[in-house]
């Protein structure tokens, strides 16, 4: 988006917010939900949806609504269990002004324009005058690297949820939040990770890259990112092995890469997973093995004690230009390689039952001190200030 377009978008957002603030003084609070929950505005398949579902089941009298576009492929499953508010609507603006609790899996994800509201929070000394509700960061995945944009005071939240003990200690020591803000409860979606059944399926799910920001499919096809992953899914030895053993591989590009998904070519045994057709948590639960790079979804797989291969062909560039390397060593949860042929050989060894789990998950019990279905319950207590 060009600078002028950003300024225009921010101006319109600001005008809508000011109007909503004025109107809110004349609207009874009881007409609007006290709790608002969201993810990115167009989805419901992460910690936001898991926590919304928990509240509807355990606290049916609580006035809570989920913010989502009616065009989202997830809209109907959310509206079937509770109230929804159209993302970006004027009702959305008034709702965030009136709500007591603003909860999202992404920073400011409960707002119609997260970038605008993060900027406003940084520049206003008393941002609470605009949004007085308590802000809760449920997280999208376990933090393992140093992310300046999530540090205080770059981001100010009242409750910062952590999914693992080591993550909690790292955030507490490095992200500068005031005492009591950071809480180790476990992630909301983990409540359902211990109940699953697998198919003969392998999941290939890498994360995105800040520098892969092409203007067109043609430009994207020139990137190393595309060339490496298209090469892997086109690998003849891999495809032959998958067919021989009756396995399917799902290649599910990251949310930020989905706009380039048409660039990739599927094969008989390797499918390209699109955002509308596939649910990430379902893919993780149904798959026997994960091939990733740096994506924090590997924590979900480790939680289920499943094998992981880390294909890190651009490790130096990633930790210099995307995120600064944090506390976690991937070798504790899997096998790390920068070589396509080794990735293929490891997959084939797994298919041949020649790969022991002892070579993968190590230290999982210490990392996940909580491994139960009480994560949402602990989150609720943390939000209400009752401890975990």
PDB file of N, CA and C in Angstrom, residues 69-162:
ATOM      1  N   UNK A  69     -15.756 -10.859   9.649  1.00  0.00           N
ATOM      2  CA  UNK A  69     -16.443 -10.493   8.411  1.00  0.00           C
ATOM      3  C   UNK A  69     -17.472 -11.565   8.062  1.00  0.00           C
ATOM      4  N   UNK A  70     -18.618 -11.136   7.583  1.00  0.00           N
ATOM      5  CA  UNK A  70     -19.655 -12.099   7.201  1.00  0.00           C
ATOM      6  C   UNK A  70     -19.254 -12.878   5.953  1.00  0.00           C
ATOM      7  N   UNK A  71     -18.233 -12.409   5.240  1.00  0.00           N
ATOM      8  CA  UNK A  71     -17.736 -13.107   4.048  1.00  0.00           C
ATOM      9  C   UNK A  71     -16.677 -14.155   4.396  1.00  0.00           C
ATOM     10  N   UNK A  72     -16.293 -14.222   5.663  1.00  0.00           N
ATOM     11  CA  UNK A  72     -15.263 -15.184   6.078  1.00  0.00           C
ATOM     12  C   UNK A  72     -15.768 -16.618   5.941  1.00  0.00           C
ATOM     13  N   UNK A  73     -14.904 -17.547   5.525  1.00  0.00           N
ATOM     14  CA  UNK A  73     -15.316 -18.956   5.464  1.00  0.00           C
ATOM     15  C   UNK A  73     -15.638 -19.536   6.839  1.00  0.00           C
ATOM     16  N   UNK A  74     -15.237 -18.821   7.895  1.00  0.00           N
ATOM     17  CA  UNK A  74     -15.497 -19.287   9.263  1.00  0.00           C
ATOM     18  C   UNK A  74     -16.724 -18.642   9.901  1.00  0.00           C
ATOM     19  N   UNK A  75     -17.364 -17.726   9.174  1.00  0.00           N
ATOM     20  CA  UNK A  75     -18.445 -16.943   9.772  1.00  0.00           C
ATOM     21  C   UNK A  75     -19.578 -17.800  10.332  1.00  0.00           C
ATOM     22  N   UNK A  76     -20.046 -18.760   9.565  1.00  0.00           N
ATOM     23  CA  UNK A  76     -21.237 -19.515   9.976  1.00  0.00           C
ATOM     24  C   UNK A  76     -20.996 -20.376  11.222  1.00  0.00           C
ATOM     25  N   UNK A  77     -19.786 -20.904  11.370  1.00  0.00           N
ATOM     26  CA  UNK A  77     -19.534 -21.718  12.568  1.00  0.00           C
ATOM     27  C   UNK A  77     -19.491 -20.842  13.825  1.00  0.00           C
ATOM     28  N   UNK A  78     -19.074 -19.579  13.660  1.00  0.00           N
ATOM     29  CA  UNK A  78     -19.065 -18.661  14.806  1.00  0.00           C
ATOM     30  C   UNK A  78     -20.477 -18.197  15.126  1.00  0.00           C
ATOM     31  N   UNK A  79     -21.219 -17.777  14.113  1.00  0.00           N
ATOM     32  CA  UNK A  79     -22.576 -17.266  14.334  1.00  0.00           C
ATOM     33  C   UNK A  79     -23.511 -18.343  14.874  1.00  0.00           C
ATOM     34  N   UNK A  80     -23.143 -19.608  14.652  1.00  0.00           N
ATOM     35  CA  UNK A  80     -23.964 -20.713  15.148  1.00  0.00           C
ATOM     36  C   UNK A  80     -23.878 -20.848  16.662  1.00  0.00           C
ATOM     37  N   UNK A  81     -22.798 -20.325  17.260  1.00  0.00           N
ATOM     38  CA  UNK A  81     -22.652 -20.490  18.713  1.00  0.00           C
ATOM     39  C   UNK A  81     -22.800 -19.192  19.506  1.00  0.00           C
ATOM     40  N   UNK A  82     -22.793 -18.050  18.819  1.00  0.00           N
ATOM     41  CA  UNK A  82     -22.925 -16.805  19.568  1.00  0.00           C
ATOM     42  C   UNK A  82     -23.011 -15.578  18.690  1.00  0.00           C
ATOM     43  N   UNK A  83     -23.095 -14.427  19.323  1.00  0.00           N
ATOM     44  CA  UNK A  83     -23.251 -13.155  18.620  1.00  0.00           C
ATOM     45  C   UNK A  83     -21.986 -12.790  17.846  1.00  0.00           C
ATOM     46  N   UNK A  84     -22.171 -12.231  16.669  1.00  0.00           N
ATOM     47  CA  UNK A  84     -21.052 -11.734  15.877  1.00  0.00           C
ATOM     48  C   UNK A  84     -21.271 -10.261  15.562  1.00  0.00           C
ATOM     49  N   UNK A  85     -20.157  -9.569  15.324  1.00  0.00           N
ATOM     50  CA  UNK A  85     -20.204  -8.177  14.879  1.00  0.00           C
ATOM     51  C   UNK A  85     -19.382  -8.095  13.604  1.00  0.00           C
ATOM     52  N   UNK A  86     -19.956  -7.466  12.593  1.00  0.00           N
ATOM     53  CA  UNK A  86     -19.280  -7.344  11.298  1.00  0.00           C
ATOM     54  C   UNK A  86     -17.992  -6.530  11.447  1.00  0.00           C
ATOM     55  N   UNK A  87     -16.888  -7.152  11.071  1.00  0.00           N
ATOM     56  CA  UNK A  87     -15.583  -6.494  11.143  1.00  0.00           C
ATOM     57  C   UNK A  87     -15.576  -5.243  10.258  1.00  0.00           C
ATOM     58  N   UNK A  88     -15.172  -4.114  10.836  1.00  0.00           N
ATOM     59  CA  UNK A  88     -15.080  -2.866  10.090  1.00  0.00           C
ATOM     60  C   UNK A  88     -16.362  -2.066  10.024  1.00  0.00           C
ATOM     61  N   UNK A  89     -17.460  -2.618  10.536  1.00  0.00           N
ATOM     62  CA  UNK A  89     -18.737  -1.898  10.522  1.00  0.00           C
ATOM     63  C   UNK A  89     -18.713  -0.780  11.566  1.00  0.00           C
ATOM     64  N   UNK A  90     -19.681   0.144  11.482  1.00  0.00           N
ATOM     65  CA  UNK A  90     -19.729   1.221  12.474  1.00  0.00           C
ATOM     66  C   UNK A  90     -20.078   0.653  13.850  1.00  0.00           C
ATOM     67  N   UNK A  91     -20.858  -0.420  13.865  1.00  0.00           N
ATOM     68  CA  UNK A  91     -21.158  -1.088  15.130  1.00  0.00           C
ATOM     69  C   UNK A  91     -19.878  -1.608  15.781  1.00  0.00           C
ATOM     70  N   UNK A  92     -18.939  -2.048  14.951  1.00  0.00           N
ATOM     71  CA  UNK A  92     -17.638  -2.514  15.441  1.00  0.00           C
ATOM     72  C   UNK A  92     -16.927  -1.378  16.178  1.00  0.00           C
ATOM     73  N   UNK A  93     -16.936  -0.182  15.580  1.00  0.00           N
ATOM     74  CA  UNK A  93     -16.268   0.974  16.201  1.00  0.00           C
ATOM     75  C   UNK A  93     -16.887   1.306  17.561  1.00  0.00           C
ATOM     76  N   UNK A  94     -18.213   1.355  17.601  1.00  0.00           N
ATOM     77  CA  UNK A  94     -18.874   1.678  18.879  1.00  0.00           C
ATOM     78  C   UNK A  94     -18.625   0.575  19.905  1.00  0.00           C
ATOM     79  N   UNK A  95     -18.618  -0.664  19.446  1.00  0.00           N
ATOM     80  CA  UNK A  95     -18.425  -1.797  20.349  1.00  0.00           C
ATOM     81  C   UNK A  95     -17.076  -1.756  21.045  1.00  0.00           C
ATOM     82  N   UNK A  96     -16.006  -1.410  20.302  1.00  0.00           N
ATOM     83  CA  UNK A  96     -14.675  -1.392  20.936  1.00  0.00           C
ATOM     84  C   UNK A  96     -14.546  -0.229  21.917  1.00  0.00           C
ATOM     85  N   UNK A  97     -15.310   0.822  21.684  1.00  0.00           N
ATOM     86  CA  UNK A  97     -15.309   1.962  22.607  1.00  0.00           C
ATOM     87  C   UNK A  97     -16.054   1.614  23.897  1.00  0.00           C
ATOM     88  N   UNK A  98     -17.106   0.802  23.779  1.00  0.00           N
ATOM     89  CA  UNK A  98     -17.959   0.497  24.930  1.00  0.00           C
ATOM     90  C   UNK A  98     -17.510  -0.728  25.734  1.00  0.00           C
ATOM     91  N   UNK A  99     -16.756  -1.623  25.132  1.00  0.00           N
ATOM     92  CA  UNK A  99     -16.452  -2.920  25.758  1.00  0.00           C
ATOM     93  C   UNK A  99     -15.565  -2.809  26.993  1.00  0.00           C
ATOM     94  N   UNK A 100     -15.770  -3.729  27.921  1.00  0.00           N
ATOM     95  CA  UNK A 100     -14.943  -3.827  29.124  1.00  0.00           C
ATOM     96  C   UNK A 100     -13.673  -4.650  28.874  1.00  0.00           C
ATOM     97  N   UNK A 101     -13.772  -5.628  27.954  1.00  0.00           N
ATOM     98  CA  UNK A 101     -12.634  -6.493  27.644  1.00  0.00           C
ATOM     99  C   UNK A 101     -12.484  -6.610  26.128  1.00  0.00           C
ATOM    100  N   UNK A 102     -11.273  -6.368  25.646  1.00  0.00           N
ATOM    101  CA  UNK A 102     -10.936  -6.422  24.228  1.00  0.00           C
ATOM    102  C   UNK A 102      -9.885  -7.508  24.042  1.00  0.00           C
ATOM    103  N   UNK A 103     -10.274  -8.608  23.429  1.00  0.00           N
ATOM    104  CA  UNK A 103      -9.460  -9.828  23.440  1.00  0.00           C
ATOM    105  C   UNK A 103      -9.167 -10.297  22.022  1.00  0.00           C
ATOM    106  N   UNK A 104      -7.900 -10.574  21.737  1.00  0.00           N
ATOM    107  CA  UNK A 104      -7.554 -11.022  20.399  1.00  0.00           C
ATOM    108  C   UNK A 104      -6.293 -11.882  20.404  1.00  0.00           C
ATOM    109  N   UNK A 105      -6.193 -12.735  19.380  1.00  0.00           N
ATOM    110  CA  UNK A 105      -4.995 -13.554  19.207  1.00  0.00           C
ATOM    111  C   UNK A 105      -3.878 -12.742  18.558  1.00  0.00           C
ATOM    112  N   UNK A 106      -4.193 -11.551  18.036  1.00  0.00           N
ATOM    113  CA  UNK A 106      -3.216 -10.668  17.413  1.00  0.00           C
ATOM    114  C   UNK A 106      -3.295  -9.294  18.069  1.00  0.00           C
ATOM    115  N   UNK A 107      -2.163  -8.607  18.123  1.00  0.00           N
ATOM    116  CA  UNK A 107      -2.138  -7.291  18.754  1.00  0.00           C
ATOM    117  C   UNK A 107      -3.125  -6.357  18.053  1.00  0.00           C
ATOM    118  N   UNK A 108      -4.032  -5.778  18.823  1.00  0.00           N
ATOM    119  CA  UNK A 108      -5.077  -4.880  18.330  1.00  0.00           C
ATOM    120  C   UNK A 108      -5.950  -5.545  17.269  1.00  0.00           C
ATOM    121  N   UNK A 109      -5.988  -6.859  17.250  1.00  0.00           N
ATOM    122  CA  UNK A 109      -6.809  -7.570  16.271  1.00  0.00           C
ATOM    123  C   UNK A 109      -8.291  -7.338  16.449  1.00  0.00           C
ATOM    124  N   UNK A 110      -8.679  -6.835  17.594  1.00  0.00           N
ATOM    125  CA  UNK A 110     -10.095  -6.559  17.870  1.00  0.00           C
ATOM    126  C   UNK A 110     -10.530  -5.223  17.271  1.00  0.00           C
ATOM    127  N   UNK A 111      -9.586  -4.463  16.716  1.00  0.00           N
ATOM    128  CA  UNK A 111      -9.908  -3.164  16.121  1.00  0.00           C
ATOM    129  C   UNK A 111     -10.120  -3.288  14.610  1.00  0.00           C
ATOM    130  N   UNK A 112     -10.763  -2.286  13.991  1.00  0.00           N
ATOM    131  CA  UNK A 112     -10.985  -2.320  12.543  1.00  0.00           C
ATOM    132  C   UNK A 112      -9.705  -2.064  11.736  1.00  0.00           C
ATOM    133  N   UNK A 113      -8.668  -1.548  12.402  1.00  0.00           N
ATOM    134  CA  UNK A 113      -7.422  -1.206  11.711  1.00  0.00           C
ATOM    135  C   UNK A 113      -6.269  -1.290  12.712  1.00  0.00           C
ATOM    136  N   UNK A 114      -5.708  -2.484  12.938  1.00  0.00           N
ATOM    137  CA  UNK A 114      -4.677  -2.674  13.961  1.00  0.00           C
ATOM    138  C   UNK A 114      -3.495  -1.713  13.854  1.00  0.00           C
ATOM    139  N   UNK A 115      -2.998  -1.458  12.638  1.00  0.00           N
ATOM    140  CA  UNK A 115      -1.863  -0.551  12.463  1.00  0.00           C
ATOM    141  C   UNK A 115      -2.152   0.841  12.985  1.00  0.00           C
ATOM    142  N   UNK A 116      -3.338   1.339  12.688  1.00  0.00           N
ATOM    143  CA  UNK A 116      -3.741   2.669  13.153  1.00  0.00           C
ATOM    144  C   UNK A 116      -3.804   2.716  14.673  1.00  0.00           C
ATOM    145  N   UNK A 117      -4.408   1.711  15.278  1.00  0.00           N
ATOM    146  CA  UNK A 117      -4.605   1.720  16.724  1.00  0.00           C
ATOM    147  C   UNK A 117      -3.299   1.494  17.496  1.00  0.00           C
ATOM    148  N   UNK A 118      -2.387   0.723  16.945  1.00  0.00           N
ATOM    149  CA  UNK A 118      -1.071   0.562  17.572  1.00  0.00           C
ATOM    150  C   UNK A 118      -0.341   1.903  17.551  1.00  0.00           C
ATOM    151  N   UNK A 119      -0.400   2.605  16.414  1.00  0.00           N
ATOM    152  CA  UNK A 119       0.238   3.926  16.289  1.00  0.00           C
ATOM    153  C   UNK A 119      -0.386   4.924  17.260  1.00  0.00           C
ATOM    154  N   UNK A 120      -1.706   4.902  17.353  1.00  0.00           N
ATOM    155  CA  UNK A 120      -2.421   5.807  18.253  1.00  0.00           C
ATOM    156  C   UNK A 120      -2.040   5.545  19.704  1.00  0.00           C
ATOM    157  N   UNK A 121      -1.919   4.276  20.059  1.00  0.00           N
ATOM    158  CA  UNK A 121      -1.556   3.890  21.425  1.00  0.00           C
ATOM    159  C   UNK A 121      -0.160   4.401  21.788  1.00  0.00           C
ATOM    160  N   UNK A 122       0.745   4.384  20.811  1.00  0.00           N
ATOM    161  CA  UNK A 122       2.114   4.854  21.054  1.00  0.00           C
ATOM    162  C   UNK A 122       2.149   6.363  21.273  1.00  0.00           C
ATOM    163  N   UNK A 123       1.305   7.087  20.534  1.00  0.00           N
ATOM    164  CA  UNK A 123       1.394   8.553  20.529  1.00  0.00           C
ATOM    165  C   UNK A 123       0.513   9.234  21.567  1.00  0.00           C
ATOM    166  N   UNK A 124      -0.551   8.556  21.989  1.00  0.00           N
ATOM    167  CA  UNK A 124      -1.443   9.150  22.989  1.00  0.00           C
ATOM    168  C   UNK A 124      -0.986   8.784  24.398  1.00  0.00           C
ATOM    169  N   UNK A 125      -0.836   9.777  25.248  1.00  0.00           N
ATOM    170  CA  UNK A 125      -0.434   9.498  26.622  1.00  0.00           C
ATOM    171  C   UNK A 125      -1.525   8.749  27.368  1.00  0.00           C
ATOM    172  N   UNK A 126      -2.773   9.066  27.066  1.00  0.00           N
ATOM    173  CA  UNK A 126      -3.884   8.406  27.749  1.00  0.00           C
ATOM    174  C   UNK A 126      -4.783   7.723  26.719  1.00  0.00           C
ATOM    175  N   UNK A 127      -4.305   6.632  26.168  1.00  0.00           N
ATOM    176  CA  UNK A 127      -5.062   5.882  25.169  1.00  0.00           C
ATOM    177  C   UNK A 127      -6.349   5.310  25.769  1.00  0.00           C
ATOM    178  N   UNK A 128      -6.343   5.144  27.090  1.00  0.00           N
ATOM    179  CA  UNK A 128      -7.524   4.595  27.778  1.00  0.00           C
ATOM    180  C   UNK A 128      -8.746   5.498  27.617  1.00  0.00           C
ATOM    181  N   UNK A 129      -8.516   6.758  27.281  1.00  0.00           N
ATOM    182  CA  UNK A 129      -9.642   7.662  27.043  1.00  0.00           C
ATOM    183  C   UNK A 129     -10.404   7.250  25.779  1.00  0.00           C
ATOM    184  N   UNK A 130      -9.694   6.596  24.857  1.00  0.00           N
ATOM    185  CA  UNK A 130     -10.312   6.148  23.607  1.00  0.00           C
ATOM    186  C   UNK A 130     -10.903   4.754  23.778  1.00  0.00           C
ATOM    187  N   UNK A 131     -10.044   3.803  24.161  1.00  0.00           N
ATOM    188  CA  UNK A 131     -10.492   2.432  24.424  1.00  0.00           C
ATOM    189  C   UNK A 131     -10.223   2.125  25.891  1.00  0.00           C
ATOM    190  N   UNK A 132     -11.252   2.161  26.687  1.00  0.00           N
ATOM    191  CA  UNK A 132     -11.091   1.981  28.134  1.00  0.00           C
ATOM    192  C   UNK A 132     -11.076   0.520  28.560  1.00  0.00           C
ATOM    193  N   UNK A 133     -11.479  -0.385  27.674  1.00  0.00           N
ATOM    194  CA  UNK A 133     -11.526  -1.797  28.035  1.00  0.00           C
ATOM    195  C   UNK A 133     -10.149  -2.398  28.235  1.00  0.00           C
ATOM    196  N   UNK A 134     -10.082  -3.433  29.020  1.00  0.00           N
ATOM    197  CA  UNK A 134      -8.814  -4.143  29.260  1.00  0.00           C
ATOM    198  C   UNK A 134      -8.437  -4.920  27.999  1.00  0.00           C
ATOM    199  N   UNK A 135      -7.197  -4.756  27.559  1.00  0.00           N
ATOM    200  CA  UNK A 135      -6.723  -5.402  26.343  1.00  0.00           C
ATOM    201  C   UNK A 135      -6.012  -6.709  26.683  1.00  0.00           C
ATOM    202  N   UNK A 136      -6.453  -7.774  26.024  1.00  0.00           N
ATOM    203  CA  UNK A 136      -5.910  -9.105  26.299  1.00  0.00           C
ATOM    204  C   UNK A 136      -5.300  -9.677  25.018  1.00  0.00           C
ATOM    205  N   UNK A 137      -4.031 -10.050  25.102  1.00  0.00           N
ATOM    206  CA  UNK A 137      -3.311 -10.642  23.973  1.00  0.00           C
ATOM    207  C   UNK A 137      -3.245 -12.152  24.173  1.00  0.00           C
ATOM    208  N   UNK A 138      -4.102 -12.883  23.454  1.00  0.00           N
ATOM    209  CA  UNK A 138      -4.168 -14.345  23.586  1.00  0.00           C
ATOM    210  C   UNK A 138      -3.014 -15.047  22.885  1.00  0.00           C
ATOM    211  N   UNK A 139      -2.409 -14.351  21.941  1.00  0.00           N
ATOM    212  CA  UNK A 139      -1.322 -14.867  21.111  1.00  0.00           C
ATOM    213  C   UNK A 139      -1.802 -15.754  19.967  1.00  0.00           C
ATOM    214  N   UNK A 140      -0.999 -15.738  18.932  1.00  0.00           N
ATOM    215  CA  UNK A 140      -1.232 -16.553  17.738  1.00  0.00           C
ATOM    216  C   UNK A 140      -0.437 -17.853  17.834  1.00  0.00           C
ATOM    217  N   UNK A 141       0.710 -17.785  18.487  1.00  0.00           N
ATOM    218  CA  UNK A 141       1.555 -18.970  18.672  1.00  0.00           C
ATOM    219  C   UNK A 141       2.598 -18.673  19.717  1.00  0.00           C
ATOM    220  N   UNK A 142       3.288 -19.678  20.172  1.00  0.00           N
ATOM    221  CA  UNK A 142       4.301 -19.495  21.214  1.00  0.00           C
ATOM    222  C   UNK A 142       5.461 -18.654  20.679  1.00  0.00           C
ATOM    223  N   UNK A 143       5.841 -17.626  21.414  1.00  0.00           N
ATOM    224  CA  UNK A 143       6.953 -16.750  21.029  1.00  0.00           C
ATOM    225  C   UNK A 143       8.272 -17.444  21.333  1.00  0.00           C
ATOM    226  N   UNK A 144       9.166 -17.443  20.344  1.00  0.00           N
ATOM    227  CA  UNK A 144      10.482 -18.060  20.524  1.00  0.00           C
ATOM    228  C   UNK A 144      11.619 -17.114  20.168  1.00  0.00           C
ATOM    229  N   UNK A 145      11.295 -16.019  19.454  1.00  0.00           N
ATOM    230  CA  UNK A 145      12.301 -15.059  19.008  1.00  0.00           C
ATOM    231  C   UNK A 145      12.029 -13.683  19.612  1.00  0.00           C
ATOM    232  N   UNK A 146      13.000 -12.795  19.465  1.00  0.00           N
ATOM    233  CA  UNK A 146      12.826 -11.440  19.975  1.00  0.00           C
ATOM    234  C   UNK A 146      12.076 -10.610  18.934  1.00  0.00           C
ATOM    235  N   UNK A 147      10.872 -10.155  19.279  1.00  0.00           N
ATOM    236  CA  UNK A 147      10.017  -9.399  18.362  1.00  0.00           C
ATOM    237  C   UNK A 147       9.766  -8.018  18.975  1.00  0.00           C
ATOM    238  N   UNK A 148      10.514  -7.003  18.557  1.00  0.00           N
ATOM    239  CA  UNK A 148      10.396  -5.665  19.166  1.00  0.00           C
ATOM    240  C   UNK A 148       8.978  -5.122  19.186  1.00  0.00           C
ATOM    241  N   UNK A 149       8.196  -5.423  18.144  1.00  0.00           N
ATOM    242  CA  UNK A 149       6.832  -4.903  18.058  1.00  0.00           C
ATOM    243  C   UNK A 149       5.894  -5.426  19.121  1.00  0.00           C
ATOM    244  N   UNK A 150       6.302  -6.488  19.812  1.00  0.00           N
ATOM    245  CA  UNK A 150       5.467  -7.045  20.877  1.00  0.00           C
ATOM    246  C   UNK A 150       5.967  -6.640  22.269  1.00  0.00           C
ATOM    247  N   UNK A 151       7.016  -5.827  22.305  1.00  0.00           N
ATOM    248  CA  UNK A 151       7.577  -5.405  23.589  1.00  0.00           C
ATOM    249  C   UNK A 151       6.856  -4.160  24.125  1.00  0.00           C
ATOM    250  N   UNK A 152       6.889  -3.998  25.429  1.00  0.00           N
ATOM    251  CA  UNK A 152       6.358  -2.800  26.068  1.00  0.00           C
ATOM    252  C   UNK A 152       7.449  -1.723  26.031  1.00  0.00           C
ATOM    253  N   UNK A 153       7.149  -0.456  25.709  1.00  0.00           N
ATOM    254  CA  UNK A 153       5.816   0.104  25.474  1.00  0.00           C
ATOM    255  C   UNK A 153       5.413   0.169  24.000  1.00  0.00           C
ATOM    256  N   UNK A 154       6.125  -0.540  23.101  1.00  0.00           N
ATOM    257  CA  UNK A 154       5.687  -0.583  21.705  1.00  0.00           C
ATOM    258  C   UNK A 154       4.245  -1.083  21.623  1.00  0.00           C
ATOM    259  N   UNK A 155       3.965  -2.052  22.461  1.00  0.00           N
ATOM    260  CA  UNK A 155       2.609  -2.590  22.582  1.00  0.00           C
ATOM    261  C   UNK A 155       2.227  -2.565  24.058  1.00  0.00           C
ATOM    262  N   UNK A 156       1.045  -2.079  24.340  1.00  0.00           N
ATOM    263  CA  UNK A 156       0.581  -2.026  25.726  1.00  0.00           C
ATOM    264  C   UNK A 156      -0.677  -2.876  25.846  1.00  0.00           C
ATOM    265  N   UNK A 157      -0.607  -3.938  26.608  1.00  0.00           N
ATOM    266  CA  UNK A 157      -1.783  -4.762  26.888  1.00  0.00           C
ATOM    267  C   UNK A 157      -1.881  -4.959  28.392  1.00  0.00           C
ATOM    268  N   UNK A 158      -3.056  -5.341  28.841  1.00  0.00           N
ATOM    269  CA  UNK A 158      -3.264  -5.557  30.278  1.00  0.00           C
ATOM    270  C   UNK A 158      -2.975  -6.997  30.679  1.00  0.00           C
ATOM    271  N   UNK A 159      -3.163  -7.908  29.724  1.00  0.00           N
ATOM    272  CA  UNK A 159      -2.891  -9.324  29.974  1.00  0.00           C
ATOM    273  C   UNK A 159      -2.197  -9.917  28.750  1.00  0.00           C
ATOM    274  N   UNK A 160      -1.034 -10.502  28.967  1.00  0.00           N
ATOM    275  CA  UNK A 160      -0.211 -11.081  27.902  1.00  0.00           C
ATOM    276  C   UNK A 160      -0.097 -12.573  28.197  1.00  0.00           C
ATOM    277  N   UNK A 161      -0.731 -13.389  27.357  1.00  0.00           N
ATOM    278  CA  UNK A 161      -0.799 -14.832  27.601  1.00  0.00           C
ATOM    279  C   UNK A 161       0.408 -15.556  27.000  1.00  0.00           C
ATOM    280  N   UNK A 162       0.970 -16.479  27.755  1.00  0.00           N
ATOM    281  CA  UNK A 162       2.066 -17.316  27.272  1.00  0.00           C
ATOM    282  C   UNK A 162       1.646 -18.780  27.278  1.00  0.00           C
TER     283      UNK A 162
END
